[in-house]
Amino acid sequence: MYSVVGSIIAVVLLAIALNYKMNATSAVGTLLFVSCFAFGLGPIPFIIIPDVSPLYAVAALSSISLSINWATNFVIGLTFLPLRNILAGPDNSWPGNIFYLFAFLLTVSSVAFFRYF
């Protein structure tokens, strides 16, 4: 839970720093997000699957989980720059707005996850 809150705060900090051209603060926001994600949400597919699945299915489920992870990374990488250009405005003066969208999606998915699991 602390990882999710830290990640959301870091993404909002990154958005504000990019919109107001605070380079050092955007670097801090990036490092804070990576560290919060690495200590909490990042290793979940690798830790949870062996705990909740039978031994004979661990390899197959880990493979599926890693495939979904890579496919999601591909989609995010493919859509990041076009979406950033759309959300930055016609004169590209608000480049951090994409991270507000990320913070919203992280908040909604985390609330849904913690509510039902």
XYZ file of C-alpha atoms in Angstrom:
117
model
C 0.000 0.000 0.000
C 2.840 2.407 0.822
C 4.399 1.610 -2.522
C 1.238 2.602 -4.366
C 0.863 5.879 -2.470
C 4.547 6.660 -2.992
C 4.257 5.888 -6.708
C 1.218 8.140 -7.099
C 2.943 10.987 -5.259
C 6.070 10.517 -7.380
C 4.115 10.562 -10.658
C 2.258 13.735 -9.654
C 5.564 15.315 -8.604
C 7.032 14.346 -11.972
C 4.067 15.882 -13.812
C 4.333 19.157 -11.922
C 8.113 19.289 -12.400
C 7.885 18.688 -16.153
C 5.098 21.218 -16.623
C 7.031 23.952 -14.805
C 10.460 22.962 -16.163
C 12.046 21.985 -12.849
C 14.702 19.548 -14.069
C 16.132 18.510 -10.713
C 12.669 17.890 -9.288
C 11.701 15.764 -12.288
C 14.804 13.638 -11.696
C 13.810 13.220 -8.040
C 10.277 12.286 -9.090
C 11.601 9.681 -11.509
C 13.933 8.132 -8.929
C 11.194 8.163 -6.300
C 8.768 6.409 -8.647
C 11.289 3.736 -9.619
C 12.239 3.076 -6.003
C 8.618 2.916 -4.791
C 7.635 0.642 -7.662
C 10.655 -1.640 -7.176
C 9.957 -2.150 -3.476
C 6.245 -2.776 -3.852
C 4.375 -3.380 -7.079
C 7.268 -4.380 -9.323
C 8.006 -7.891 -8.072
C 4.366 -8.876 -7.439
C 4.019 -11.171 -10.491
C 7.132 -13.050 -9.440
C 6.293 -13.343 -5.730
C 2.535 -13.919 -5.700
C 2.288 -16.640 -8.382
C 4.353 -19.283 -6.539
C 2.418 -18.580 -3.341
C -1.109 -18.898 -4.731
C -0.768 -21.555 -7.415
C 0.004 -25.271 -7.278
C 3.592 -26.303 -7.872
C 2.927 -27.933 -11.246
C 1.436 -24.679 -12.634
C 4.064 -22.209 -11.407
C 6.219 -22.324 -14.538
C 3.300 -21.875 -16.942
C 1.685 -19.117 -14.877
C 4.999 -17.298 -14.474
C 5.476 -17.451 -18.232
C 1.997 -16.050 -18.851
C 2.555 -13.323 -16.266
C 5.859 -12.293 -17.811
C 4.302 -12.302 -21.298
C 1.497 -10.018 -20.136
C 4.085 -7.767 -18.489
C 6.098 -7.470 -21.720
C 2.979 -6.955 -23.854
C 1.808 -4.182 -21.546
C 5.239 -2.539 -21.674
C 5.120 -2.709 -25.476
C 1.693 -1.034 -25.626
C 2.757 1.691 -23.208
C 5.950 2.314 -25.181
C 4.007 2.423 -28.419
C 1.376 4.895 -27.214
C 3.396 7.073 -24.830
C 4.776 9.695 -27.233
C 1.610 10.193 -29.334
C -0.488 10.479 -26.179
C 2.052 12.833 -24.615
C 1.962 15.059 -27.701
C -1.840 15.166 -27.617
C -2.023 15.973 -23.898
C 0.821 18.516 -23.996
C -1.307 20.986 -25.928
C -0.915 22.543 -29.355
C 2.278 24.401 -28.450
C 3.706 21.447 -26.434
C 3.959 23.606 -23.309
C 2.567 21.052 -20.815
C 4.646 17.882 -21.356
C 3.905 16.527 -17.883
C 0.156 16.124 -18.386
C 0.615 12.501 -19.465
C 1.768 11.707 -15.935
C -1.501 13.023 -14.484
C -3.191 10.378 -16.616
C -0.774 7.756 -15.268
C -1.492 8.868 -11.693
C -5.233 8.593 -12.339
C -4.910 5.117 -13.855
C -2.664 3.967 -11.008
C -5.129 5.308 -8.445
C -8.165 3.681 -10.063
C -6.470 0.330 -10.569
C -5.049 0.339 -7.036
C -8.411 1.144 -5.465
C -10.011 -1.651 -7.463
C -7.212 -4.067 -6.538
C -7.225 -3.309 -2.815
C -11.005 -3.311 -2.676
C -11.494 -6.724 -4.241
C -8.309 -8.507 -3.199
